[in-house]
Coordinates of C-alpha atoms in Angstrom, one line a residue:
X1289 CA 38.1 29.9 149.5
X1290 CA 41.1 28.2 150.6
X1291 CA 43.7 26.8 149.4
X1292 CA 44.8 22.5 149.2
X1293 CA 47.3 21.3 147.4
X1294 CA 48.4 17.4 148.4
X1295 CA 51.0 14.9 146.5
X1296 CA 51.7 11.0 146.4
X1297 CA 54.6 9.2 144.1
X1298 CA 58.1 9.2 144.4
X1299 CA 59.4 12.8 145.0
X1300 CA 60.7 14.8 148.0
X1301 CA 56.5 15.9 148.9
X1302 CA 57.6 18.9 150.5
X1303 CA 59.1 21.1 147.9
X1304 CA 55.8 20.1 145.8
X1305 CA 53.4 21.6 148.0
X1306 CA 55.3 24.2 148.9
X1307 CA 55.7 25.8 145.7
X1308 CA 51.7 24.6 145.3
X1309 CA 50.8 26.9 148.1
X1310 CA 52.6 29.6 147.0
X1311 CA 50.1 29.0 143.6
X1312 CA 47.6 29.0 145.5
X1313 CA 48.0 32.0 148.0
X1314 CA 45.8 34.2 146.1
X1315 CA 42.7 31.8 147.4
X1316 CA 43.7 33.2 151.5
X1317 CA 46.6 33.9 152.8
X1318 CA 46.3 34.0 156.6
X1319 CA 48.0 30.9 157.9
X1320 CA 49.5 27.9 155.8
X1321 CA 50.0 24.3 157.2
X1322 CA 51.7 20.6 155.6
X1323 CA 51.1 17.0 156.8
X1324 CA 53.7 14.5 155.3
X1325 CA 53.9 10.3 156.1
X1326 CA 57.0 10.4 157.5
X1327 CA 59.9 7.4 156.8
X1328 CA 58.3 5.6 159.5
X1329 CA 54.7 6.2 158.6
X1330 CA 54.5 8.8 161.5
X1331 CA 52.3 12.5 160.4
X1332 CA 54.3 14.8 160.3
X1333 CA 53.1 18.4 160.6
X1334 CA 53.8 22.4 160.3
X1335 CA 51.6 25.2 160.7
X1336 CA 52.2 28.8 160.6
X1337 CA 50.2 32.1 161.0
X1338 CA 50.9 34.0 157.8
X1339 CA 52.1 33.7 154.5
X1340 CA 53.6 30.6 153.0
X1341 CA 56.7 31.7 153.2
X1342 CA 56.2 31.9 156.9
X1343 CA 55.5 28.2 157.1
X1344 CA 58.5 27.5 154.4
X1345 CA 61.3 29.2 157.1
X1346 CA 59.6 26.8 160.0
X1347 CA 59.3 23.4 158.0
X1348 CA 62.9 21.3 159.4
X1349 CA 65.8 20.5 157.1
X1350 CA 65.0 16.7 158.0
X1351 CA 61.4 16.8 156.6
X1352 CA 61.5 13.8 154.3
X1353 CA 58.0 11.8 152.6
X1354 CA 56.8 11.2 149.1
X1355 CA 53.1 12.0 150.3
X1356 CA 51.0 14.9 151.9
X1357 CA 48.6 17.3 151.8
X1358 CA 48.9 21.1 152.7
X1359 CA 46.8 24.2 152.7
X1360 CA 46.6 28.4 152.7
X1361 CA 43.4 29.7 154.7
X1362 CA 41.3 32.0 154.6
X1363 CA 39.8 32.3 158.2
X1364 CA 36.3 31.3 159.0
X1365 CA 36.0 29.4 162.3
X1366 CA 39.1 31.0 164.7
X1367 CA 40.9 33.8 164.1
X1368 CA 44.4 33.5 162.1
X1369 CA 46.8 31.5 164.3
X1370 CA 49.1 28.7 164.0
X1371 CA 46.3 26.4 165.9
X1372 CA 43.9 27.3 163.7
X1373 CA 45.7 26.5 160.5
X1374 CA 45.1 23.3 158.8
X1375 CA 45.8 20.3 158.7
X1376 CA 43.8 19.6 161.3
X1377 CA 44.1 16.3 163.5
X1378 CA 42.7 14.4 165.7
X1379 CA 43.7 13.5 169.3
X1380 CA 46.5 10.8 168.6
X1381 CA 47.5 12.2 165.4
X1382 CA 46.8 9.4 163.3
X1383 CA 44.3 11.7 161.0
X1384 CA 44.8 14.4 159.4
X1385 CA 42.5 16.8 157.4
X1386 CA 42.4 20.0 155.7
X1387 CA 39.4 21.6 154.5
X1388 CA 38.1 23.8 152.4
X1389 CA 34.3 25.2 152.7
X1390 CA 31.7 25.6 156.0
X1391 CA 30.6 23.2 158.5
X1392 CA 27.1 24.7 158.5
X1393 CA 26.5 21.9 162.0
X1394 CA 29.7 22.1 163.5
X1395 CA 28.9 23.0 167.0
X1396 CA 26.6 20.6 167.3
X1397 CA 29.1 18.4 166.1
X1398 CA 31.2 19.5 168.9
X1399 CA 29.2 19.5 171.2
X1400 CA 28.3 15.7 171.2
X1401 CA 32.2 15.4 170.6
X1402 CA 32.9 17.1 173.5
X1403 CA 29.9 15.3 175.7
X1404 CA 31.5 11.6 174.6
X1405 CA 35.2 13.5 175.4
X1406 CA 36.6 14.6 173.0
X1407 CA 39.3 17.1 173.6
X1408 CA 39.6 20.0 170.5
X1409 CA 42.9 22.1 170.3
X1410 CA 41.8 24.8 167.9
X1411 CA 38.5 26.7 167.3
X1412 CA 37.8 25.5 163.8
X1413 CA 35.0 24.0 162.2
X1414 CA 37.5 21.3 160.4
X1415 CA 38.7 20.0 163.7
X1416 CA 35.6 17.8 163.9
X1417 CA 35.7 16.2 160.7
X1418 CA 39.4 15.0 161.9
X1419 CA 37.8 13.5 165.2
X1420 CA 34.8 12.2 163.3
X1421 CA 37.0 9.9 161.3
X1422 CA 39.3 8.6 163.9
X1423 CA 36.3 7.9 166.2
X1424 CA 34.7 5.8 163.1
X1425 CA 34.6 1.6 163.1
X1426 CA 34.9 1.4 159.3
X1427 CA 37.4 -0.7 158.1
X1428 CA 39.1 1.5 155.4
X1429 CA 40.2 4.6 154.8
X1430 CA 37.7 5.1 152.3
X1431 CA 34.4 4.2 154.5
X1432 CA 35.7 6.2 157.4
X1433 CA 35.1 9.9 155.6
X1434 CA 32.2 8.7 153.8
X1435 CA 30.4 7.7 157.3
X1436 CA 32.0 11.1 159.2
X1437 CA 30.7 13.1 156.2
X1438 CA 27.0 11.3 156.3
X1439 CA 27.1 13.3 159.9
X1440 CA 28.3 16.6 158.4
X1441 CA 25.9 19.5 157.1
X1442 CA 27.6 22.0 154.8
X1443 CA 30.4 22.6 152.3
X1444 CA 33.3 21.2 151.7
X1445 CA 36.5 19.9 149.6
X1446 CA 38.9 18.0 151.3
X1447 CA 41.9 15.7 151.7
X1448 CA 42.9 13.5 154.7
X1449 CA 45.4 11.2 155.5
X1450 CA 45.5 8.7 158.0
X1451 CA 48.8 6.7 159.5
X1452 CA 47.0 3.6 159.5
X1453 CA 46.5 3.0 156.0
X1454 CA 49.3 4.6 154.2
X1455 CA 50.2 5.2 150.4
X1456 CA 46.8 6.7 149.9
X1457 CA 45.2 10.1 149.9
X1458 CA 41.0 10.1 150.0
X1459 CA 39.3 12.9 149.2
X1460 CA 36.0 14.4 148.4
X1461 CA 33.6 17.1 147.5
X1462 CA 30.6 19.0 148.0
X1463 CA 30.4 22.4 147.0
X1464 CA 34.0 23.4 147.3
X1465 CA 36.3 22.6 144.0
X1466 CA 38.9 19.6 144.1
X1467 CA 40.8 18.4 140.7
X1468 CA 42.7 15.6 140.2
X1469 CA 46.3 15.5 138.0
X1470 CA 46.9 12.3 136.7
X1471 CA 50.9 12.1 136.7
X1472 CA 53.0 9.5 136.0
X1473 CA 53.2 7.0 138.6
X1474 CA 52.6 9.9 140.8
X1475 CA 48.8 12.0 141.2
X1476 CA 48.2 15.8 142.8
X1477 CA 44.8 17.4 144.2
X1478 CA 44.4 20.9 144.4
X1479 CA 41.6 23.1 145.2
X1480 CA 42.7 24.8 141.6
X1481 CA 44.3 23.8 138.6
X1482 CA 46.9 26.2 139.3
X1483 CA 48.7 23.9 141.4
X1484 CA 49.0 21.2 139.3
X1485 CA 49.8 22.4 135.7
X1486 CA 53.5 22.9 136.4
X1487 CA 53.5 19.1 136.6
X1488 CA 50.4 17.7 134.8
X1489 CA 47.7 19.1 132.4
X1490 CA 45.5 16.0 133.0
X1491 CA 43.1 16.3 134.9
X1492 CA 39.7 15.2 136.7
X1493 CA 37.2 17.6 138.1
X1494 CA 35.4 16.0 141.2
X1495 CA 31.2 16.3 140.8
X1496 CA 29.5 17.3 144.9
X1497 CA 29.1 14.5 146.2
X1498 CA 31.6 12.7 144.6
X1499 CA 35.1 11.0 146.9
X1500 CA 38.4 9.9 144.9
X1501 CA 41.1 7.8 146.4
X1502 CA 44.6 8.0 144.9
X1503 CA 47.5 6.3 145.1
X1504 CA 51.0 6.7 143.7
X1505 CA 49.8 4.6 140.4
X1506 CA 46.2 5.0 140.0
X1507 CA 43.3 6.6 141.2
X1508 CA 39.7 5.6 141.7
X1509 CA 36.3 7.9 141.9
X1510 CA 32.8 6.9 143.7
X1511 CA 30.0 8.7 145.5
X1512 CA 29.6 9.3 149.3
X1513 CA 27.8 6.0 149.1
X1514 CA 30.0 3.9 147.7
X1515 CA 29.0 3.8 144.4
X1516 CA 32.1 3.6 141.2
X1517 CA 31.6 6.6 139.2
X1518 CA 33.4 7.4 135.5
X1519 CA 36.1 9.7 135.6
X1520 CA 37.8 10.8 131.9
X1521 CA 40.9 13.0 132.5
X1522 CA 40.5 16.5 130.6
X1523 CA 43.2 18.2 129.1
X1524 CA 44.4 21.9 131.4
X1525 CA 43.9 24.6 128.5
X1526 CA 46.5 26.6 129.3
X1527 CA 50.4 25.9 130.9
X1528 CA 52.2 26.7 133.7
X1529 CA 53.4 29.9 132.4
X1530 CA 49.9 31.0 132.1
X1531 CA 50.3 31.5 136.4
X1532 CA 53.8 33.4 136.2
X1533 CA 54.3 37.2 136.0
X1534 CA 55.6 37.6 132.5
X1535 CA 58.0 40.1 134.1
X1536 CA 55.3 42.4 136.0
X1537 CA 56.1 43.4 139.8
X1538 CA 52.1 42.3 140.5
X1539 CA 49.6 40.0 138.9
X1540 CA 46.8 42.9 139.0
X1541 CA 49.3 44.7 136.5
X1542 CA 50.4 41.8 134.8
X1543 CA 46.4 41.4 134.1
X1544 CA 45.3 44.7 133.3
X1545 CA 48.4 44.7 130.6
X1546 CA 46.4 41.3 129.0
X1547 CA 43.6 42.9 128.2
X1548 CA 43.7 43.9 124.5
X1549 CA 45.0 40.1 123.8
X1550 CA 42.2 38.4 126.5
X1551 CA 39.4 40.3 124.1
X1552 CA 41.0 39.2 120.9
X1553 CA 40.8 35.3 122.1
X1554 CA 37.1 35.8 123.0
X1555 CA 36.2 37.5 119.9
X1556 CA 38.0 34.6 117.6
X1557 CA 36.2 32.4 115.8
X1558 CA 32.4 34.1 116.7
X1559 CA 32.1 36.6 114.3
X1560 CA 29.7 36.1 111.8
X1561 CA 29.8 38.8 109.5
X1562 CA 27.9 36.6 106.2
X1563 CA 24.9 37.4 108.9
X1564 CA 26.0 40.3 111.1
X1565 CA 26.0 37.7 113.9
X1566 CA 28.1 35.9 116.2
X1567 CA 28.4 32.3 116.6
X1568 CA 27.9 31.0 120.1
X1569 CA 27.5 27.4 119.8
X1570 CA 27.5 26.5 123.5
X1571 CA 24.0 28.5 124.1
X1572 CA 22.1 25.2 123.1
X1573 CA 19.6 27.5 122.4
X1574 CA 18.4 27.5 119.0
X1575 CA 16.0 30.2 117.1
X1576 CA 12.5 29.3 118.2
X1577 CA 14.0 29.3 121.7
X1578 CA 15.7 32.2 121.8
X1579 CA 12.4 34.6 119.7
X1580 CA 10.2 32.8 122.9
X1581 CA 12.8 34.3 125.4
X1582 CA 10.1 37.2 127.3
X1583 CA 12.7 38.3 130.0
X1584 CA 16.4 38.0 130.3
X1585 CA 17.7 38.0 134.6
X1586 CA 21.3 37.7 134.8
X1587 CA 22.9 36.6 139.3
X1588 CA 26.1 37.1 140.0
X1589 CA 28.0 38.7 143.5
X1590 CA 30.2 41.2 143.6
X1591 CA 32.6 42.2 140.0
X1592 CA 30.7 39.6 138.4
X1593 CA 27.0 41.6 139.3
X1594 CA 28.7 44.7 137.7
X1595 CA 29.4 42.9 134.1
X1596 CA 25.4 41.4 134.3
X1597 CA 24.2 45.1 134.9
X1598 CA 26.3 46.1 131.7
X1599 CA 25.1 43.2 130.1
X1600 CA 21.4 43.9 130.5
X1601 CA 21.7 47.0 129.2
X1602 CA 23.5 45.8 126.4
X1603 CA 20.5 43.1 126.0
X1604 CA 17.9 45.7 125.9
X1605 CA 19.2 47.9 123.8
X1606 CA 20.8 45.3 120.9
X1607 CA 17.9 42.5 122.1
X1608 CA 14.7 44.3 122.9
X1609 CA 14.6 41.7 125.6
X1610 CA 13.9 43.1 129.2
X1611 CA 17.1 42.9 131.4
X1612 CA 18.2 43.1 134.8
X1613 CA 20.5 42.3 136.8
X1614 CA 20.7 41.0 140.7
X1615 CA 22.9 39.5 143.4
X1616 CA 22.4 35.8 143.2
X1617 CA 23.5 36.4 146.9
X1618 CA 19.9 38.2 146.8
X1619 CA 18.3 36.8 144.6
X1620 CA 18.1 32.7 146.0
X1621 CA 17.3 33.9 149.6
X1622 CA 13.7 36.4 148.4
X1623 CA 11.4 32.8 147.4
X1624 CA 11.4 34.7 143.4
X1625 CA 8.5 34.1 141.1
X1626 CA 10.9 31.5 138.5
X1627 CA 8.8 32.5 135.3
X1628 CA 8.7 30.0 132.3
X1629 CA 9.7 32.6 129.8
X1630 CA 12.8 34.0 131.7
X1631 CA 16.1 33.2 130.4
X1632 CA 18.3 33.0 133.9
X1633 CA 22.4 33.5 133.1
X1634 CA 24.2 33.3 135.5
X1635 CA 27.8 34.6 135.8
X1636 CA 31.1 33.5 137.8
X1637 CA 35.2 33.7 137.1
X1638 CA 35.6 31.0 138.7
X1639 CA 32.2 28.9 138.1
X1640 CA 32.5 27.7 141.7
X1641 CA 30.9 31.0 143.6
X1642 CA 29.0 29.3 146.0
X1643 CA 26.1 31.8 145.7
X1644 CA 26.0 32.0 141.9
X1645 CA 26.2 27.9 141.9
X1646 CA 23.5 27.6 144.8
X1647 CA 21.2 30.0 142.6
X1648 CA 21.7 28.1 139.4
X1649 CA 20.7 25.0 141.7
X1650 CA 17.5 26.1 143.0
X1651 CA 16.6 27.3 139.2
X1652 CA 16.8 24.0 138.0
X1653 CA 15.0 22.6 140.5
X1654 CA 12.1 25.1 139.2
X1655 CA 12.6 24.0 135.9
X1656 CA 14.2 27.4 134.8
X1657 CA 16.3 27.5 131.5
X1658 CA 19.8 28.9 132.8
X1659 CA 22.9 29.9 130.6
X1660 CA 26.3 29.7 132.3
X1661 CA 28.9 33.1 131.3
X1662 CA 32.2 31.9 133.4
X1663 CA 35.7 31.9 133.1
X1664 CA 36.7 28.3 134.0
X1665 CA 35.7 24.9 132.0
X1666 CA 34.9 23.0 133.3
X1667 CA 33.5 24.1 136.5
X1668 CA 30.5 23.6 138.3
X1669 CA 29.0 26.6 137.1
X1670 CA 29.5 25.1 133.4
X1671 CA 28.8 21.4 134.6
X1672 CA 25.0 22.4 136.1
X1673 CA 23.9 25.2 133.4
X1674 CA 22.2 24.0 130.8
X1675 CA 24.4 25.5 128.3
X1676 CA 26.7 29.1 128.3
X1677 CA 29.7 30.5 127.1
X1678 CA 33.4 31.1 128.1
X1679 CA 34.7 34.3 128.3
X1680 CA 38.1 32.9 127.8
X1681 CA 39.6 35.5 129.9
X1682 CA 43.0 33.5 130.7
X1683 CA 44.3 32.7 134.5
X1684 CA 43.2 35.5 136.5
X1685 CA 45.3 35.1 139.7
X1686 CA 45.2 38.5 141.6
X1687 CA 41.9 39.1 143.7
X1688 CA 41.0 41.4 142.1
X1689 CA 39.6 40.8 139.1
X1690 CA 40.0 42.9 135.9
X1691 CA 40.7 41.2 132.6
X1692 CA 38.0 38.6 133.5
X1693 CA 35.5 41.5 133.9
X1694 CA 35.9 43.3 131.2
X1695 CA 35.5 39.7 128.9
X1696 CA 32.4 39.1 130.4
X1697 CA 31.5 42.0 129.3
X1698 CA 32.5 41.4 126.1
X1699 CA 31.1 38.0 125.9
X1700 CA 27.5 39.8 126.6
X1701 CA 27.9 41.6 124.1
X1702 CA 28.4 39.0 121.8
X1703 CA 25.0 37.1 123.3
X1704 CA 23.4 40.4 123.0
X1705 CA 24.0 40.6 119.1
X1706 CA 23.4 37.2 119.0
X1707 CA 19.8 37.5 120.5
X1708 CA 19.5 40.9 119.0
X1709 CA 20.3 39.9 115.1
X1710 CA 17.6 36.1 115.9
X1711 CA 14.9 39.3 117.0
X1712 CA 14.6 42.7 115.2
X1713 CA 18.1 43.9 115.7
X1714 CA 19.4 45.0 111.6
X1715 CA 22.1 43.9 109.7
X1716 CA 23.2 47.3 109.4
X1717 CA 23.1 48.0 113.5
X1718 CA 24.9 44.1 113.3
X1719 CA 27.7 45.3 111.4
X1720 CA 28.4 48.3 112.9
X1721 CA 28.6 46.6 116.5
X1722 CA 30.8 44.0 114.8
X1723 CA 33.0 46.5 113.6
X1724 CA 33.1 47.9 116.9
X1725 CA 33.4 44.7 118.8
X1726 CA 36.6 44.7 116.0
X1727 CA 38.0 47.8 117.5
X1728 CA 38.6 46.8 121.4
X1729 CA 41.1 45.5 121.1
X1730 CA 43.6 47.8 119.6
X1731 CA 41.7 50.7 121.9
X1732 CA 42.4 48.9 124.8
X1733 CA 46.0 48.8 123.8
X1734 CA 45.9 52.5 123.0
X1735 CA 44.5 53.4 126.7
X1736 CA 47.1 51.4 128.0
X1737 CA 50.1 53.4 127.0
X1738 CA 48.3 56.5 129.1
X1739 CA 49.7 54.6 132.3
X1740 CA 52.2 57.0 133.6
X1741 CA 49.8 60.1 133.1
X1742 CA 47.2 57.8 135.1
X1743 CA 49.9 56.8 137.9
X1744 CA 50.4 60.7 138.5
X1745 CA 46.7 61.2 138.8
X1746 CA 46.4 58.2 141.0
X1747 CA 48.8 60.0 143.3
X1748 CA 47.2 63.1 143.5
X1749 CA 43.9 61.6 144.3
X1750 CA 46.0 58.9 147.1
X1751 CA 45.4 61.4 150.3
X1752 CA 41.4 61.1 149.8
X1753 CA 39.4 59.1 152.8
X1754 CA 37.0 59.0 150.5
X1755 CA 35.7 59.0 147.0
X1756 CA 32.5 59.4 144.9
X1757 CA 31.8 57.8 142.0
X1758 CA 28.7 59.0 139.2
X1759 CA 27.3 57.9 136.1
X1760 CA 24.4 57.8 134.2
X1761 CA 22.4 54.5 132.4
X1762 CA 25.6 52.9 130.5
X1763 CA 27.9 54.4 132.5
X1764 CA 26.5 53.5 136.1
X1765 CA 27.8 50.3 136.0
X1766 CA 31.3 51.5 135.1
X1767 CA 31.0 53.7 138.7
X1768 CA 29.7 50.9 140.6
X1769 CA 32.8 48.3 139.2
X1770 CA 35.0 51.1 139.4
X1771 CA 34.2 52.0 143.0
X1772 CA 34.8 48.7 144.0
X1773 CA 38.0 48.1 142.6
X1774 CA 39.5 51.1 144.4
X1775 CA 37.9 49.6 147.7
X1776 CA 39.3 47.0 147.2
X1777 CA 42.6 47.2 146.5
X1778 CA 43.8 50.4 148.2
X1779 CA 41.2 50.5 151.4
X1780 CA 39.3 54.0 150.5
X1781 CA 36.3 54.1 151.4
X1782 CA 34.2 54.5 147.6
X1783 CA 30.6 54.5 146.9
X1784 CA 28.8 55.0 143.2
X1785 CA 25.6 56.7 142.7
X1786 CA 23.8 57.3 139.3
X1787 CA 24.4 60.6 138.3
X1788 CA 21.1 62.0 138.3
X1789 CA 20.4 60.5 141.7
X1790 CA 23.2 63.5 143.2
X1791 CA 20.5 66.3 144.8
X1792 CA 18.2 63.5 146.2
X1793 CA 21.5 63.1 148.7
X1794 CA 24.9 62.7 148.1
X1795 CA 25.7 65.7 146.8
X1796 CA 25.6 66.8 151.2
X1797 CA 28.6 64.7 151.1
X1798 CA 30.3 67.0 148.7
X1799 CA 33.0 69.3 149.9
X1800 CA 37.1 69.7 148.9
X1801 CA 38.3 66.8 150.9
X1802 CA 35.9 64.4 149.0
X1803 CA 36.7 63.8 145.2
X1804 CA 34.1 62.8 142.4
X1805 CA 35.0 60.4 139.5
X1806 CA 32.5 61.2 136.5
X1807 CA 31.8 58.9 134.0
X1808 CA 30.6 60.8 131.2
X1809 CA 30.9 59.1 127.5
X1810 CA 29.8 61.4 124.3
X1811 CA 26.2 59.7 124.0
X1812 CA 22.7 61.2 124.5
X1813 CA 23.3 62.1 128.0
X1814 CA 26.1 64.3 127.5
X1815 CA 24.6 67.1 128.5
X1816 CA 23.0 65.8 131.2
X1817 CA 26.3 64.4 133.0
X1818 CA 27.9 67.8 132.2
X1819 CA 25.1 69.7 134.4
X1820 CA 26.3 66.6 137.5
X1821 CA 29.7 68.1 136.8
X1822 CA 28.4 72.0 137.4
X1823 CA 26.8 70.8 140.6
X1824 CA 29.9 69.4 141.8
X1825 CA 32.2 72.4 140.9
X1826 CA 29.5 74.6 143.1
X1827 CA 30.2 73.1 146.4
X1828 CA 34.2 72.8 145.6
X1829 CA 34.2 69.3 144.8
X1830 CA 37.5 68.3 143.0
X1831 CA 36.7 66.1 140.3
X1832 CA 38.1 63.9 137.8
X1833 CA 36.4 63.1 134.7
X1834 CA 36.7 59.7 132.3
X1835 CA 35.4 60.9 129.3
X1836 CA 35.9 61.4 125.4
X1837 CA 36.9 64.5 125.5
X1838 CA 38.1 67.0 127.9
X1839 CA 35.5 68.2 130.4
X1840 CA 35.9 71.8 130.6
X1841 CA 34.1 71.6 134.8
X1842 CA 37.0 68.7 135.3
X1843 CA 40.0 68.8 137.7
X1844 CA 41.9 66.2 135.6
X1845 CA 40.0 64.2 132.5
X1846 CA 41.4 60.7 131.2
X1847 CA 40.9 60.9 127.4
X1848 CA 39.4 57.4 126.4
X1849 CA 38.8 56.6 122.1
X1850 CA 34.8 56.7 121.3
X1851 CA 33.9 53.3 120.1
X1852 CA 29.9 53.1 119.5
X1853 CA 27.7 54.3 122.6
X1854 CA 26.7 50.5 123.6
X1855 CA 30.2 49.8 124.2
X1856 CA 32.0 52.5 125.1
X1857 CA 31.3 51.1 129.1
X1858 CA 33.8 48.6 128.6
X1859 CA 36.5 51.1 127.3
X1860 CA 36.2 53.3 130.1
X1861 CA 36.5 51.3 133.0
X1862 CA 39.9 50.2 131.7
X1863 CA 41.6 53.4 133.1
X1864 CA 40.0 53.1 135.7
X1865 CA 41.5 49.7 137.0
X1866 CA 45.1 51.4 136.9
X1867 CA 43.6 54.4 138.7
X1868 CA 43.1 52.2 141.6
X1869 CA 46.3 50.0 141.0
X1870 CA 48.3 53.1 141.7
X1871 CA 47.1 54.3 144.0
X1872 CA 47.5 50.8 145.6
X1873 CA 50.6 50.9 145.2
X1874 CA 51.1 54.5 146.3
X1875 CA 49.7 53.6 149.2
X1876 CA 51.7 50.9 149.9
X1877 CA 48.6 48.1 150.3
X1878 CA 49.5 44.3 148.9
X1879 CA 47.9 44.5 145.7
X1880 CA 47.4 40.7 144.9
X1881 CA 46.5 39.8 147.9
X1882 CA 43.3 42.6 149.7
X1883 CA 43.2 42.3 153.7
X1884 CA 40.4 40.4 154.1
X1885 CA 39.5 38.8 150.8
X1886 CA 40.1 35.9 148.7
X1887 CA 39.9 34.8 144.7
X1888 CA 37.7 32.7 144.8
X1889 CA 34.4 32.6 146.5
X1890 CA 33.0 29.0 147.6
X1891 CA 31.2 29.4 151.4
X1892 CA 28.4 32.0 151.8

C-alpha cells in the first residue's frame, strides 16, 4: 500500500522526490523517508514518522544529489517510527531499499541472518532485503538483487541504490506495482503514475517477476533470472492537472463533484441506438459465448464488492443470468468449485488489489474465463484477465472511493444491457435503459446542487455514536456502501442490514440515540420499506430517508430524482457520499487520509 518514487538524471533530486511523495501520500502516510547519492558517492538518508511534510522539515539545506529513492509508508511490520520508516540500509550503509508489499518469510530470514551475525536496526520485513543484497557476492548490483529476491517469499515492489554501483537504480516487481517513467536523459520510477505525470507521460509498467535498471539516459528490463524482456513505453491518458484538487478543499469533495462528467465519459462512444444495446469491444466475448454463460460470479473487495453486488442485481434483472458477488479475499480461500459455464468478473479501482489479483490468477490456473472491470489502464488485473471494460472514472486520489464506485456500477449496467440484448431483453427495454443511462449525468448534477441541505443534515446527525443503514433488494447494496463510507471517513460506527431483517435482530438496537438511514426508492417494494419505517418509529428511532418522495415517518428526507427502477441505485448513493463527507468535516476528520487506511491495497 506504500508509495515509492525514484529519480536519476541531472536535476536536484530531493525536491523531485518530495513532490512525488506528496502525490503518493494517499497510498500510505504514517512515515516517510528519502535517500540520495551524495556528491562523494555516499548514501545520505533522512527519515521521519508522520506525514511527508515532517520529512521535508528535516531535510538539511545542503542535501544535493541527482540520484535518489523515497518512500511513504503504510505500516505492516513494526509500528510507525523514524527507525521503521523506509529506506532501509545494511549495516555498512552501502545498500538502500524502499519496498512495497510483505515478505512472508521475513521472520525465517531474519533469524538466519541474525545467527550469522547481522544486527537489525528496525522491526520491518524490508530490512532483510537490504542485508541480503549487501551480503551477496555477485559481481553486479542486478545480480545481487536477483540473488536476494530468490530467497524471498511474498510480494514486493522495490527500488535499490548501492554506494559501490553509482549511476543506477535497480527495481523489481512481484505483486506490487512498479512503473518506470521515461524522460529526456532522466528516468523515474514510482508505484503509481500519479508521481510521474508532472514530468513524463511515457511509462513502462513492469510485470510480476520483472526487474529493471535505470540510468540517466537508458533503461533495460529483464526477468529475475536475467533474461532480457521487451518493454515498449505507453502514454499515460491523464495529465498532471488531473491529480490536483482543482479549487476544492479536499480530493474527496472534488471527486464527488466530478461524477457527472465521469459517468458521461464511461457512456461516451459505447451506446448503439440502432440495436438498443452497447459496444464493449474489450470484453473479447462474442455473441455465441455470451449466450453460453450460465452463471456470473463477481469478485471485489470493499467498495468494489458493493459495486459488484449492484452489478449482480442488474445482470439478473436485465440479462436473466444468475449472478452474485463475493469478497475476493474469501473466495480464494474456500476452495471454490470453478464451473466452465460460469463467467467470473474481477472488480478493482486500481487493478492491483492483491486479493482480487490472486483470485484472478487462481481462476486462470483452473481454466476459468475472467473479465476485469477496472479503472487503471494497463494494471495487473487488466493484463491478467481475458477481457473486460475500463470504467474511465479518471484518477481517484482520495482513499475513500466515490466516483469510481459510481462509474463501476454504470459499467455493470452497460455489461448487463449488452448481455441482456444478446439474450432475451427486448428492444423496448433496451431503449428504456439507454434513455435512463443518458439521464444520469444531469440527475447527478441535480443531486449535487442539494449539498447545502445535506451539509446541515450531516451536522444534525454527527453526534451519533452509531448508525444503522437499511434497504431492500436494490437498496441493500446502496445501504452497505453508504455505511462503509461513513465508517471510513467519519469513524462513526455504522452497519447495514436488509430492511426485511430488522425484526430478526437489529430492531433490538433501535432507540433515540441510534439513527437509521433508509434507502426508499419508488419501486414495487415501496410499501414494504415504509412498513420498516413504521417499525423504527414505534421504537422512537430517528430516521433519515433517501427517497424519491417525502417520507411521512422519516424525520428528514433527502430527495433524489427518479430514473428507471434498475438504475435508481446509481443515484441513491450519491447524496450519502456527501452526507459522509460533511459528517466527517463536522467532526474534524482528515478526510482524504482516513486513519489506518490506504488507497491501493496491494498486500494481503
